[in-house]
Each structure stands twice: as C-alpha cells, then as structure tokens.
mmCIF file of C-alpha atoms in Angstrom:
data_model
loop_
_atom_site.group_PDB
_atom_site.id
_atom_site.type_symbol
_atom_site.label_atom_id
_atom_site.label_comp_id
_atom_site.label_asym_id
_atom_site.label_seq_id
_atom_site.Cartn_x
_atom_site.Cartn_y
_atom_site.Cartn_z
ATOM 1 C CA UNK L 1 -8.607 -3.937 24.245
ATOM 2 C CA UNK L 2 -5.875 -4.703 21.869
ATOM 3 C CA UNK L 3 -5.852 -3.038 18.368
ATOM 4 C CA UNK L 4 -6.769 -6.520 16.860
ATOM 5 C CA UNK L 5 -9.118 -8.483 19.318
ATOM 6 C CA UNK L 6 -11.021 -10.463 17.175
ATOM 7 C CA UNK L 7 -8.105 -11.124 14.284
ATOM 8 C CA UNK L 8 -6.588 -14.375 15.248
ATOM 9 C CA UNK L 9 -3.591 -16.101 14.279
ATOM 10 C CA UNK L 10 -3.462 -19.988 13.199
ATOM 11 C CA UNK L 11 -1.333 -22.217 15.659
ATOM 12 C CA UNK L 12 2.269 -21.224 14.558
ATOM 13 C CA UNK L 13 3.931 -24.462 13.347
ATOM 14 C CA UNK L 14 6.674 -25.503 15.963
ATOM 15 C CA UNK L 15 10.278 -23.675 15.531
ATOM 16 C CA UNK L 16 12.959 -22.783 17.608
ATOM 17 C CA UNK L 17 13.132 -19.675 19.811
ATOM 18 C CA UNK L 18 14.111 -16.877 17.664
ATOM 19 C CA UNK L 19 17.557 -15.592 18.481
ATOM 20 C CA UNK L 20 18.076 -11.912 19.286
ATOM 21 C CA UNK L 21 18.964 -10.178 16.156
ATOM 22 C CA UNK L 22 21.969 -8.889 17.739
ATOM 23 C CA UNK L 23 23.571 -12.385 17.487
ATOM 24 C CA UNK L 24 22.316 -13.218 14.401
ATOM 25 C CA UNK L 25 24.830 -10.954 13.043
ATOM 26 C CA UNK L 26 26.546 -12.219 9.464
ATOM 27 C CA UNK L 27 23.466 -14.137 8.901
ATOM 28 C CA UNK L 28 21.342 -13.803 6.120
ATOM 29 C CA UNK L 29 17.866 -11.544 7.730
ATOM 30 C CA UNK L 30 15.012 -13.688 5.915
ATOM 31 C CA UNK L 31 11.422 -11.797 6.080
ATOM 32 C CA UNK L 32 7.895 -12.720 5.951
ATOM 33 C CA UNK L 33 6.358 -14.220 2.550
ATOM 34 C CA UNK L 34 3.562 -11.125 2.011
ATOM 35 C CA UNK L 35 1.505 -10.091 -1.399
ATOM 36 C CA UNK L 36 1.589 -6.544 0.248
ATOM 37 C CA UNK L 37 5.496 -6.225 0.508
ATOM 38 C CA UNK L 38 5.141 -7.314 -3.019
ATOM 39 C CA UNK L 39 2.956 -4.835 -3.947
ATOM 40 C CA UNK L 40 4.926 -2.291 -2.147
ATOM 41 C CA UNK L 41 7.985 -2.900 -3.614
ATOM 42 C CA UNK L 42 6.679 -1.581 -7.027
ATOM 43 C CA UNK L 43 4.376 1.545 -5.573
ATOM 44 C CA UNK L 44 6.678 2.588 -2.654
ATOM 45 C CA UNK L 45 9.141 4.134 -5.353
ATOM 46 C CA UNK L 46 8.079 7.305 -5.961
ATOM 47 C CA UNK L 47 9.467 7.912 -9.138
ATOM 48 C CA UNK L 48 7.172 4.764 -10.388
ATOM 49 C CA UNK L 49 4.219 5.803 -8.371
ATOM 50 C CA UNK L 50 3.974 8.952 -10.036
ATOM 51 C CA UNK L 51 4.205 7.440 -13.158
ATOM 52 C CA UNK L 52 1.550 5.015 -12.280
ATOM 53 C CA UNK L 53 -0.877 7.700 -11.104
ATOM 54 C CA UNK L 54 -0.400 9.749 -14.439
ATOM 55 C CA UNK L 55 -1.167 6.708 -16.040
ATOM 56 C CA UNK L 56 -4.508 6.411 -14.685
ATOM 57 C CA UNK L 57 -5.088 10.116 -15.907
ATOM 58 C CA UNK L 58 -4.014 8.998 -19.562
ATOM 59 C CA UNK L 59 -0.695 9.706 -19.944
ATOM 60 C CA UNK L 60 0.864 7.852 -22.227
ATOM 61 C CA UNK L 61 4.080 9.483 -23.617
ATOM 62 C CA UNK L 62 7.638 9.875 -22.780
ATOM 63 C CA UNK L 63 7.148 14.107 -22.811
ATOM 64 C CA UNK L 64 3.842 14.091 -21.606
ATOM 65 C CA UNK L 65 5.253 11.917 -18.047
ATOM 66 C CA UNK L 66 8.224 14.247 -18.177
ATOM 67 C CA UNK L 67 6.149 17.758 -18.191
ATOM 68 C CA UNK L 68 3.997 16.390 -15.807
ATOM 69 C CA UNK L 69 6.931 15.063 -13.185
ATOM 70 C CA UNK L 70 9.427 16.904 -13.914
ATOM 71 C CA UNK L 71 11.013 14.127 -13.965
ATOM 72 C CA UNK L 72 15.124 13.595 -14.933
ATOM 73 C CA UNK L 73 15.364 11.736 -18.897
ATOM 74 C CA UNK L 74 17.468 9.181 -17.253
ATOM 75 C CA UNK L 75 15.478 8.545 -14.494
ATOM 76 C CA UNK L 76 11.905 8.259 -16.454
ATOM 77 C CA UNK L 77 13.728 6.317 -18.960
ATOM 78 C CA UNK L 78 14.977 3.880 -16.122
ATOM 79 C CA UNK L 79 11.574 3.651 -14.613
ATOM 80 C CA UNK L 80 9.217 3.107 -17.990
ATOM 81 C CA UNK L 81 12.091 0.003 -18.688
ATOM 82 C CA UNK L 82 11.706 -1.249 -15.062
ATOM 83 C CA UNK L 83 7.862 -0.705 -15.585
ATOM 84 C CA UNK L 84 7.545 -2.361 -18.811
ATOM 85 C CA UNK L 85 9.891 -5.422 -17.405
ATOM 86 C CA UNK L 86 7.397 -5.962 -14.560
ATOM 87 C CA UNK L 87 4.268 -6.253 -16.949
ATOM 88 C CA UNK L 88 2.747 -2.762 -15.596
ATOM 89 C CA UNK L 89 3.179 -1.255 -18.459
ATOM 90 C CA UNK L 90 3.682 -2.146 -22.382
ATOM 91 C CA UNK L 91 5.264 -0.347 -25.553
ATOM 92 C CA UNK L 92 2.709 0.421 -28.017
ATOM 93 C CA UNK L 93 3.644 1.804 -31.416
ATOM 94 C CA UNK L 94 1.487 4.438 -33.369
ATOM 95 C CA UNK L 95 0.966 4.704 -36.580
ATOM 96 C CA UNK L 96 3.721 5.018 -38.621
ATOM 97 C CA UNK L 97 5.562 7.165 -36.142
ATOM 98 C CA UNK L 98 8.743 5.531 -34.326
ATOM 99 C CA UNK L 99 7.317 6.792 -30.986
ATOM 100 C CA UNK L 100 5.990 4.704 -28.760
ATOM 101 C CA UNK L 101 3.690 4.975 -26.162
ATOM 102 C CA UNK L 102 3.107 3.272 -22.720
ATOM 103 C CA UNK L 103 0.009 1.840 -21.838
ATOM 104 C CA UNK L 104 -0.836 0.235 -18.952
ATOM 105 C CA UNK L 105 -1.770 -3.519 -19.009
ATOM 106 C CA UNK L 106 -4.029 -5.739 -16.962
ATOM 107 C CA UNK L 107 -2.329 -5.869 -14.841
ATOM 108 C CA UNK L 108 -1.372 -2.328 -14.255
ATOM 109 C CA UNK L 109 -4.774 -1.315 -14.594
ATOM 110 C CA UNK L 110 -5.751 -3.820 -11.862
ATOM 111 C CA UNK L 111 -3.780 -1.730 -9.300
ATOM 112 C CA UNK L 112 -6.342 1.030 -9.249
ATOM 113 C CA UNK L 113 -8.409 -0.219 -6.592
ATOM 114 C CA UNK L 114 -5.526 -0.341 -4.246
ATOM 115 C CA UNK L 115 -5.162 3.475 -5.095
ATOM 116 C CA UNK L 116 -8.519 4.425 -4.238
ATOM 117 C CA UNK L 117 -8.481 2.488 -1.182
ATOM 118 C CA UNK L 118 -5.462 4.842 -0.246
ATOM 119 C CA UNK L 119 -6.364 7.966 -2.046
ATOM 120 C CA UNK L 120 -9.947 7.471 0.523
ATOM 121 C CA UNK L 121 -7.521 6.990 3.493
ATOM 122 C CA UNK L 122 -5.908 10.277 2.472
ATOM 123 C CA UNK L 123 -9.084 12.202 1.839
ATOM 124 C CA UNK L 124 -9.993 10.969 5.621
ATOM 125 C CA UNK L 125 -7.280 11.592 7.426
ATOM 126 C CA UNK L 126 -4.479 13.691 5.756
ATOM 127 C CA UNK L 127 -6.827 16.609 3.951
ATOM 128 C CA UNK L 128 -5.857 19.091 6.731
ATOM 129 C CA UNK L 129 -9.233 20.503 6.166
ATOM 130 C CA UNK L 130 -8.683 21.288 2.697
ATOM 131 C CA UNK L 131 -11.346 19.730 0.011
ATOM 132 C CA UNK L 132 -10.554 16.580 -1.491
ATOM 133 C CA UNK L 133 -8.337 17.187 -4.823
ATOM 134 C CA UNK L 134 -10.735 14.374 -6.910
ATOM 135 C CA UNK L 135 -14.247 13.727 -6.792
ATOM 136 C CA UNK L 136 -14.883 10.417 -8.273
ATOM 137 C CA UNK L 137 -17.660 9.846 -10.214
ATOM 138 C CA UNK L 138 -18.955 6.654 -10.583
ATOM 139 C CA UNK L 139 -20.218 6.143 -14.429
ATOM 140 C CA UNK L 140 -22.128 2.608 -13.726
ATOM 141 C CA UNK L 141 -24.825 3.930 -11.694
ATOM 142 C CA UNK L 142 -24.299 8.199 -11.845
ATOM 143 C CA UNK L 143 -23.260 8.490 -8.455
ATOM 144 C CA UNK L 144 -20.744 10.693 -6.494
ATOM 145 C CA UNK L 145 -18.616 7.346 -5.478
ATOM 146 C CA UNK L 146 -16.695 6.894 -2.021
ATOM 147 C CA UNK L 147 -15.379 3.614 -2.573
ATOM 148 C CA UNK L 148 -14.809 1.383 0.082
ATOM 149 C CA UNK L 149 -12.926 -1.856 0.989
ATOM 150 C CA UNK L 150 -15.673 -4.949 1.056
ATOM 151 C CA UNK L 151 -16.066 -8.271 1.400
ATOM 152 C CA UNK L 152 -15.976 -10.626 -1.809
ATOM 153 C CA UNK L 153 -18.897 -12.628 -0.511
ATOM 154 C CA UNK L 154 -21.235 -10.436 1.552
ATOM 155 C CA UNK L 155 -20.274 -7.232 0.104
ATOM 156 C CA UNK L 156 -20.255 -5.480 3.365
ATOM 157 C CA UNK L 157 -17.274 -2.849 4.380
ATOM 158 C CA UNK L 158 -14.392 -5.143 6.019
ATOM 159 C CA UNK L 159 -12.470 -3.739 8.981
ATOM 160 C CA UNK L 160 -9.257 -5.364 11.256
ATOM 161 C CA UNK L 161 -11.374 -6.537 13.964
ATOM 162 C CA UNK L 162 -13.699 -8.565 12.053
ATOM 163 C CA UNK L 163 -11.018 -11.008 10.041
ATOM 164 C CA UNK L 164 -9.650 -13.429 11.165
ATOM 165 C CA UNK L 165 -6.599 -14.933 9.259
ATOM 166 C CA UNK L 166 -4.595 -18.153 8.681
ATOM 167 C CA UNK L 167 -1.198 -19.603 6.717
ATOM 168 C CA UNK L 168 -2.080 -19.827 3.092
ATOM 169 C CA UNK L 169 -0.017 -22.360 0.483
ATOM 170 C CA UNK L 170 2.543 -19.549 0.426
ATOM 171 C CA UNK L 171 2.978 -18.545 3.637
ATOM 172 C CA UNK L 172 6.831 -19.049 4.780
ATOM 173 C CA UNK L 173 9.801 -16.663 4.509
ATOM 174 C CA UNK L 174 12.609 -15.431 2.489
ATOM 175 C CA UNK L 175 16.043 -14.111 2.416
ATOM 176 C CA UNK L 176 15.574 -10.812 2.360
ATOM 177 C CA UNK L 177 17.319 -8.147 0.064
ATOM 178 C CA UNK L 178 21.013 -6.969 1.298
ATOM 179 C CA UNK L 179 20.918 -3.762 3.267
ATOM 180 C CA UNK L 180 17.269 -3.851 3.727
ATOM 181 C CA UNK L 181 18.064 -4.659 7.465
ATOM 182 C CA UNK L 182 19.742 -0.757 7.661
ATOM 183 C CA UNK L 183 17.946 1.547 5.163
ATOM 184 C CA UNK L 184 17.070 4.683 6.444
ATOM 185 C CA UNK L 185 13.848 6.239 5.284
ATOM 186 C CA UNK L 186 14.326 8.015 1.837
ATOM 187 C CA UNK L 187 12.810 11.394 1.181
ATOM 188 C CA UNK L 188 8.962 10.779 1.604
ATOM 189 C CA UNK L 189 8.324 14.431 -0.003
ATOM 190 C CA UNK L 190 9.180 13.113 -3.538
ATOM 191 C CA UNK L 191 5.540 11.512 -3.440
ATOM 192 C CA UNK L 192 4.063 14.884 -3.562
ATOM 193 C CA UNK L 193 4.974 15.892 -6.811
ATOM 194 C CA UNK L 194 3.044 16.628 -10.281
ATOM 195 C CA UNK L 195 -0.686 17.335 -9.218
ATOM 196 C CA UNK L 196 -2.526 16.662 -5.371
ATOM 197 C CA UNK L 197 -3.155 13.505 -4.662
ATOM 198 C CA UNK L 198 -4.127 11.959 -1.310
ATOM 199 C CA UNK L 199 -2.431 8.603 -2.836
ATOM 200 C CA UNK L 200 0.692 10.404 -2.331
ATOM 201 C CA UNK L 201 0.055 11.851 1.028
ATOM 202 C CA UNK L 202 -0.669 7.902 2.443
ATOM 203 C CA UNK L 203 1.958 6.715 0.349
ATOM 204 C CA UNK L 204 4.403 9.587 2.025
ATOM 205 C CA UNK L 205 3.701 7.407 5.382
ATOM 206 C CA UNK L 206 3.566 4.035 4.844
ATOM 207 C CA UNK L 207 5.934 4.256 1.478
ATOM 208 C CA UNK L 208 8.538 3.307 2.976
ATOM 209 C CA UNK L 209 9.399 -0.306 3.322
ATOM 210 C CA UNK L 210 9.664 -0.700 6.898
ATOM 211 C CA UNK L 211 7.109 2.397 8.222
ATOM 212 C CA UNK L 212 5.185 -0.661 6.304
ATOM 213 C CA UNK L 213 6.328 -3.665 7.881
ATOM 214 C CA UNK L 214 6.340 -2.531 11.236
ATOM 215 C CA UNK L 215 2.278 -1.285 10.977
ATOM 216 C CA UNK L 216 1.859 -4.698 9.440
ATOM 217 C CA UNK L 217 3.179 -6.260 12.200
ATOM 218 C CA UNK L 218 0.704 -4.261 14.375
ATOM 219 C CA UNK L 219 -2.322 -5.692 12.307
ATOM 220 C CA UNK L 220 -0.458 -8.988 13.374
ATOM 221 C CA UNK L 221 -0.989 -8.029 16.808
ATOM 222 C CA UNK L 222 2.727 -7.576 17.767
ATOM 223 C CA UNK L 223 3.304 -3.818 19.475
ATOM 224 C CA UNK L 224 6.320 -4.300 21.957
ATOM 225 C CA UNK L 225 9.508 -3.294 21.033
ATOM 226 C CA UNK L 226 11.255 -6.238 21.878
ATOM 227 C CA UNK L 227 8.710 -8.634 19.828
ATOM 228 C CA UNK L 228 8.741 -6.418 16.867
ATOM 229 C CA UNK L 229 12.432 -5.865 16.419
ATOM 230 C CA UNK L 230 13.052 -9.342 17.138
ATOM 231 C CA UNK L 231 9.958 -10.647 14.431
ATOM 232 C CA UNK L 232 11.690 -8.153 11.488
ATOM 233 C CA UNK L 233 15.272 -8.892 12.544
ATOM 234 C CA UNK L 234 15.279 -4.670 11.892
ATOM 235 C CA UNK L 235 18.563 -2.533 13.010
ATOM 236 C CA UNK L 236 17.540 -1.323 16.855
ATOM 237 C CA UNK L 237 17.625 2.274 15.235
ATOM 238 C CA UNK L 238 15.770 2.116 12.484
ATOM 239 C CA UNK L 239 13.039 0.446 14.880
ATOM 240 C CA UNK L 240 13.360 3.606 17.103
ATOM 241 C CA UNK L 241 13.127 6.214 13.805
ATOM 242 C CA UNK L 242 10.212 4.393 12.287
ATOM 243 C CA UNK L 243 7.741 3.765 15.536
ATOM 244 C CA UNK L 244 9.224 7.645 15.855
ATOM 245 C CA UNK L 245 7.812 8.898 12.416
ATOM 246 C CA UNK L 246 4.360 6.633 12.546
ATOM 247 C CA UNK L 247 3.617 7.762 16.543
ATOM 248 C CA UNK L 248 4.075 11.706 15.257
ATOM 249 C CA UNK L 249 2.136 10.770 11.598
ATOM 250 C CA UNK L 250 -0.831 9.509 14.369
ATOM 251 C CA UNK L 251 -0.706 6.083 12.991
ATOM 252 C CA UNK L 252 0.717 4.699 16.661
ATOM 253 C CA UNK L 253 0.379 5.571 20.226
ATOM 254 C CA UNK L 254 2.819 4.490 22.801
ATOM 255 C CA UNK L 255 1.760 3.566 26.093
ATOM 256 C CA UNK L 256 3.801 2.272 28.901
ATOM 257 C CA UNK L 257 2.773 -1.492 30.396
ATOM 258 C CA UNK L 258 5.860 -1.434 32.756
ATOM 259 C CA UNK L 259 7.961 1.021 34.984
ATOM 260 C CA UNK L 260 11.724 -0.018 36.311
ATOM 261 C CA UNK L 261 12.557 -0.276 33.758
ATOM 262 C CA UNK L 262 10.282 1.537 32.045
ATOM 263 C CA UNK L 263 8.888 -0.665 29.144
ATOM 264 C CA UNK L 264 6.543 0.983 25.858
ATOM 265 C CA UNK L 265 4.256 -0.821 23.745
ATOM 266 C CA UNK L 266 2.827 0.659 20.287
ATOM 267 C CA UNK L 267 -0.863 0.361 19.504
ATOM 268 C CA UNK L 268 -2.287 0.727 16.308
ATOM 269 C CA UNK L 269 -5.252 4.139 16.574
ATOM 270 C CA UNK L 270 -8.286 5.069 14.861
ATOM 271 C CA UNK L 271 -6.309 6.480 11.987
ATOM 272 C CA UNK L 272 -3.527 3.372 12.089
ATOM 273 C CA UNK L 273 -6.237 0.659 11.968
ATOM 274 C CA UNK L 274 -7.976 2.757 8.992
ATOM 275 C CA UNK L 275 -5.184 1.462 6.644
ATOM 276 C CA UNK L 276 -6.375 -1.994 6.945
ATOM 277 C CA UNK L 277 -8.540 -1.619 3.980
ATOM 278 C CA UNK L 278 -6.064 -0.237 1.954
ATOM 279 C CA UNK L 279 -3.123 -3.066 2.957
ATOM 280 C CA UNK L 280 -6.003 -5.808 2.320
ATOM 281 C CA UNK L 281 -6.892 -3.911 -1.539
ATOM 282 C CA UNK L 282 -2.663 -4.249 -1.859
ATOM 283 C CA UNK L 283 -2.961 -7.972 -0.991
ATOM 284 C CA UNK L 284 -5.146 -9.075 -3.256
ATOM 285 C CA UNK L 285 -3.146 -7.376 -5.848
ATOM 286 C CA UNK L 286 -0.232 -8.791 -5.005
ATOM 287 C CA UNK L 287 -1.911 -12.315 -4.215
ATOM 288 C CA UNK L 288 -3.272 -12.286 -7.902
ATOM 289 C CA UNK L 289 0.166 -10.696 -10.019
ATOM 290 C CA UNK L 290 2.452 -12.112 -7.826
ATOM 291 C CA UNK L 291 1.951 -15.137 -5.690
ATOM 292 C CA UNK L 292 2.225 -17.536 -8.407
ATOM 293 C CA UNK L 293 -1.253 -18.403 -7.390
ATOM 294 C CA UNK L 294 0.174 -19.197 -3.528
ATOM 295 C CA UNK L 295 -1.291 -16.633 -0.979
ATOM 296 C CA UNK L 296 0.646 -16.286 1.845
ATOM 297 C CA UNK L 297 -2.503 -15.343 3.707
ATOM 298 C CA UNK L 298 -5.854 -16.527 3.400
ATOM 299 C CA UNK L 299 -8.801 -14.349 5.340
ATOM 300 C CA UNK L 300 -11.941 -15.132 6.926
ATOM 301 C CA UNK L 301 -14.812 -12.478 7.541
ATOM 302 C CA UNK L 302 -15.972 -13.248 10.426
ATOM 303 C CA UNK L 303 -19.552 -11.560 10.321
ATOM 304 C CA UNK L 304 -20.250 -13.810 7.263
ATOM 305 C CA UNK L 305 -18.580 -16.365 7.698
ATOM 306 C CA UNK L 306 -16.256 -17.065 4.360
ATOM 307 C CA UNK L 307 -13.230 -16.650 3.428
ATOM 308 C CA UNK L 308 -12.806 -14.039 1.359
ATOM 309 C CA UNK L 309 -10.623 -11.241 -0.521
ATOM 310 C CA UNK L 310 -10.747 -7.199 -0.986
ATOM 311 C CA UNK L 311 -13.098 -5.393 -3.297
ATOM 312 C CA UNK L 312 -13.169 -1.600 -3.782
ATOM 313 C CA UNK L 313 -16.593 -1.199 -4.271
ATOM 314 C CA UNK L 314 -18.740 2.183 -4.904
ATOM 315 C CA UNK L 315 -20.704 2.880 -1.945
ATOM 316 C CA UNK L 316 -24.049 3.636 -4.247
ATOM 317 C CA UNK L 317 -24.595 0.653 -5.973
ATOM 318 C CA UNK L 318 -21.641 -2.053 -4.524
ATOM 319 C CA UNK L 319 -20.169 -3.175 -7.555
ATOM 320 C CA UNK L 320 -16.497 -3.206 -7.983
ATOM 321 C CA UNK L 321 -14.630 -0.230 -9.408
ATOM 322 C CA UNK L 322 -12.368 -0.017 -12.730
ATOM 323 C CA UNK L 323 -10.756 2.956 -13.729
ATOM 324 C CA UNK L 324 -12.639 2.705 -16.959
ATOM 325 C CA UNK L 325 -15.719 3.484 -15.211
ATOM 326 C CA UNK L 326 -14.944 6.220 -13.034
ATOM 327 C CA UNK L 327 -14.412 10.309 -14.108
ATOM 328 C CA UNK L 328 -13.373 12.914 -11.687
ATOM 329 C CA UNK L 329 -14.437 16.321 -10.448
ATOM 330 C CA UNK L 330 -11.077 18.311 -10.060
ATOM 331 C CA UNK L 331 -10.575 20.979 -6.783
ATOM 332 C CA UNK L 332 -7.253 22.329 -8.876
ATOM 333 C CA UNK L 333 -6.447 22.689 -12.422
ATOM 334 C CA UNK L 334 -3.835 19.764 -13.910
ATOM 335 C CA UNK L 335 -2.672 22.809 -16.818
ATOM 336 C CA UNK L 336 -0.924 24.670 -13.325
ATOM 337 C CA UNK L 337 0.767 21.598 -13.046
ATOM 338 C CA UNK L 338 2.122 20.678 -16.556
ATOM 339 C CA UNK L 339 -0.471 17.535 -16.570
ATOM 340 C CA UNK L 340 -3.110 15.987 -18.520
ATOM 341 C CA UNK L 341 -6.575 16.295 -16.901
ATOM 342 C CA UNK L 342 -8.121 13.191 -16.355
ATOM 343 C CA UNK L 343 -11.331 12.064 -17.617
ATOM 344 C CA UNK L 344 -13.480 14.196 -16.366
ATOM 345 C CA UNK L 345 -17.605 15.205 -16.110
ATOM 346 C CA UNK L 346 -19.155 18.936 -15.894
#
C-alpha cells in the first residue's frame, strides 16, 4: 500500500511534459509555491532557530542569546537584524537604558506550535532511550500535556492517510533562488547547540532545504527517483546524498520495483509519515504570515468531512496551545549550559 493511499491529488491542470532536468540546463529551476518552504526558510537556519527557541525560554538580550549560544557578535548581530526585518522579532527599549531588548511578536510567538509538533516528533523517535529534556505542562487545565496535531473542525489527531488535498488560490510555482539547485547539506550538528532540545534533533533531519523537499514530495506520493528528481529539477547528486541521509535517519526505505536494470523506489515509514503533523503545524504558519492570505494548499479531513487546518492541541483538555500557557519540567539544568531556565513548575 503506498505511503499515502487515501491523500489524493486534484486533476493537475494540463501542461507540457516536463523536460529532463539535464536539458533544462541555463534555465531558470522554478519550485513549488509551499507555506512550509516558507516556513523553513526562516527555522532551517540554525543560527536563527536557536535564537528562536531561547526566545520561547525568555531570552531577551543581546548577552543573554550570546552566553546561551555561544554564538559569534557578528553573527547574532546579523541574525537579531534579519529577525527583526522579518517581523519575528521587535526592538524594545527599557527604561531609560539605551539597551534594547528583543521580544518576540505575534507573529513569532505564533511559531510555537510548529515547535512542539517537532519537539513531540523528537521525543518519539530521536530520544535514543534517554528521557525527554522538557516536560510540558499545560497551565489551562493542570495537565502533563503531549500535544498533538488536530483537526480545526473535529478536533481529532490528523494523520497523512486521512487528508486529502487540493490547489489552493496560491498554488503555482516560482523561480527558485540561484544555487539552490546544487547546495550541499550544511552542517546539521549546529542545531544541537545551547541546551537539549528534540526541536533540534528533527530539525538536524529535515533542516535542510531539500532533506525537506524531497520528504514533501513523498507526502505528495512521488517515491521514484526518476519522478522526484525530475518534479524538483534537483542536481542528480544531491538527489542521491539526500534519499542517502533520510534512508540511514529511518525516514525512507528503498525497495526495488524492477530488476535489469535494477530500478529503487523510496517509501515514506512509520517514523517518515510521523512528520506529517509537524509539516501540516509549519503550513498553517506559513499559510497565515506568509501567503498573503493565498494558500497554496487547501486540506480536507476526510473522517469529518471539512476542510480544515493544523492545531497543536493538549491531549487533556483539546484546546490549542500558546507558549503563554505552558511551563516545563526540565531533565537537565539550563545554568550547565549558560541559559535562562524557562518558565518552569515544582
């Protein structure tokens, strides 16, 4: 059975064959129109991850995300103007002191669901048996919270095989960045810095822009090489490293449909199809900040019925989550680590 039996793409509107990348050479590679990309392209840099994260655990000054990151001046200073540029953050004087602080707006507070979606995936699948490094705390109803990806309309927990999607007003594609077509994978171990997080163990898989896109296109129900390379317009061997790195991260499995020649298709596993939650938390994100009020998807639950977007919602008492609500339950202590603890309970 494929990996996505029962999600279902709208009739494709009518275009010509698509060329094999190798003679599309000189031409400009254009890429999908997606919320997640979007969202990606602001998380999947470490450097403004991590700042992010600290954020959430109420970090709000230039030293304090410095001895918590050890992060370069010039490199924090880039990525707090970058930050600030892109509405996550804003400058906030105090007092009559010429320091300012950086607080997190809307709409950077608004990415904390998509960071518990992906801090759950990590606690699932990439603890190697070690306890989880946060227990959340739900404050609304008292609970020990695992949050889970749900339905807007039914409220029940939304998986792959049970949406069913279709073009939205935005749907279309792009020219894509220069060079994006050849990147090799950057250093994935950056995300691990500052204090454990099981955000940055995901994010030290799928970070990467095209470990990303080629998953997504799995959730899109392409796995053959051929279909794949020829759907991303990606450079043959940066096709080969990534379904490399995401078959020995567990994410894919190859399995051969054809002998001479041999021929491999990529299916999405247990583990892979476990990040739908997290890349549907992303796109609503990205569909609300970002899409200029556009999706480029629109989904359908099909046990309900509606269309519908993501909620991260506590599994006690189903209401959605805000980073105001929740405290944490440490396994380490954020002083070893030069941090701020986060808010916290007994």
């Amino acid at each position: 059975m494929p990996a996505t039996a029962k999600v279902q793409r709208a009739k494709p509107p009518v275009r010509a064959a698509a060329r094999p990348v190798a003679a599309q050479a000189g031409a400009a590679r254009r890429e999908r129109n997606c919320s997640v990309a979007r969202t990606l392209d602001i998380v999947s840099d470490a450097w403004a991850f991590l700042i992010i994260r600290e954020a959430f655990f109420g970090t709000q000054t230039f030293e304090a995300f410095r001895s918590a990151l050890g992060i370069p001046r010039a490199t924090l200073t880039n990525r707090l103007k970058k930050l600030t540029q892109l509405a996550i953050f804003r400058q906030v004087a105090t007092g009559s002191s010429l320091r300012k602080e950086y607080r997190l707006t809307r709409m950077g507070f608004d990415l904390y669901p998509s960071f518990i979606a992906l801090m759950q995936f990590g606690d699932r699948w990439l603890a190697g048996g070690k306890p989880a490094p946060l227990t959340l705390v739900h404050m609304g109803c008292g609970c020990d919270s695992r949050p889970f990806v749900a339905c807007s309309h039914c409220g029940e927990g939304v998986n792959a095989r049970d949406v069913k999607y279709r073009d939205g007003p935005g749907a279309g594609r792009h020219p894509a960045k220069a060079g994006r077509n050849t990147r090799r994978a950057s250093d994935g171990s950056r995300f691990l810095l500052g204090r454990p997080s099981s955000v940055s163990r995901a994010l030290q898989i799928i970070g990467d822009k095209w470990s990303f896109m080629v998953v997504r296109e799995g959730f899109f129900g392409n796995r053959r090489y051929d279909k794949i390379l020829t759907e991303l317009e990606i450079a043959p061997n940066i096709l080969t490293d990534r379904l490399s790195r995401l078959v020995s991260n567990g994410i894919l499995v190859r399995r051969q449909y054809q002998s001479s020649p041999d021929r491999y298709e990529y299916l999405l596993t247990d583990m892979g199809r476990d990040l739908y939650g997290p890349f549907i938390a992303m796109l609503q994100w990205g569909d609300r900040w970002l899409s200029r009020g556009k999706p480029p998807l629109l989904l359908r639950h099909l046990p309900c019925g509606h269309d519908f977007h993501a909620e991260v919602v506590c599994d006690h008492c189903k209401q959605p989550i805000v980073a105001a609500d929740m405290r944490y339950r440490l396994a380490y202590d954020p002083k070893s680590f030069g941090a701020l603890g986060p808010r916290s309970v007994s």
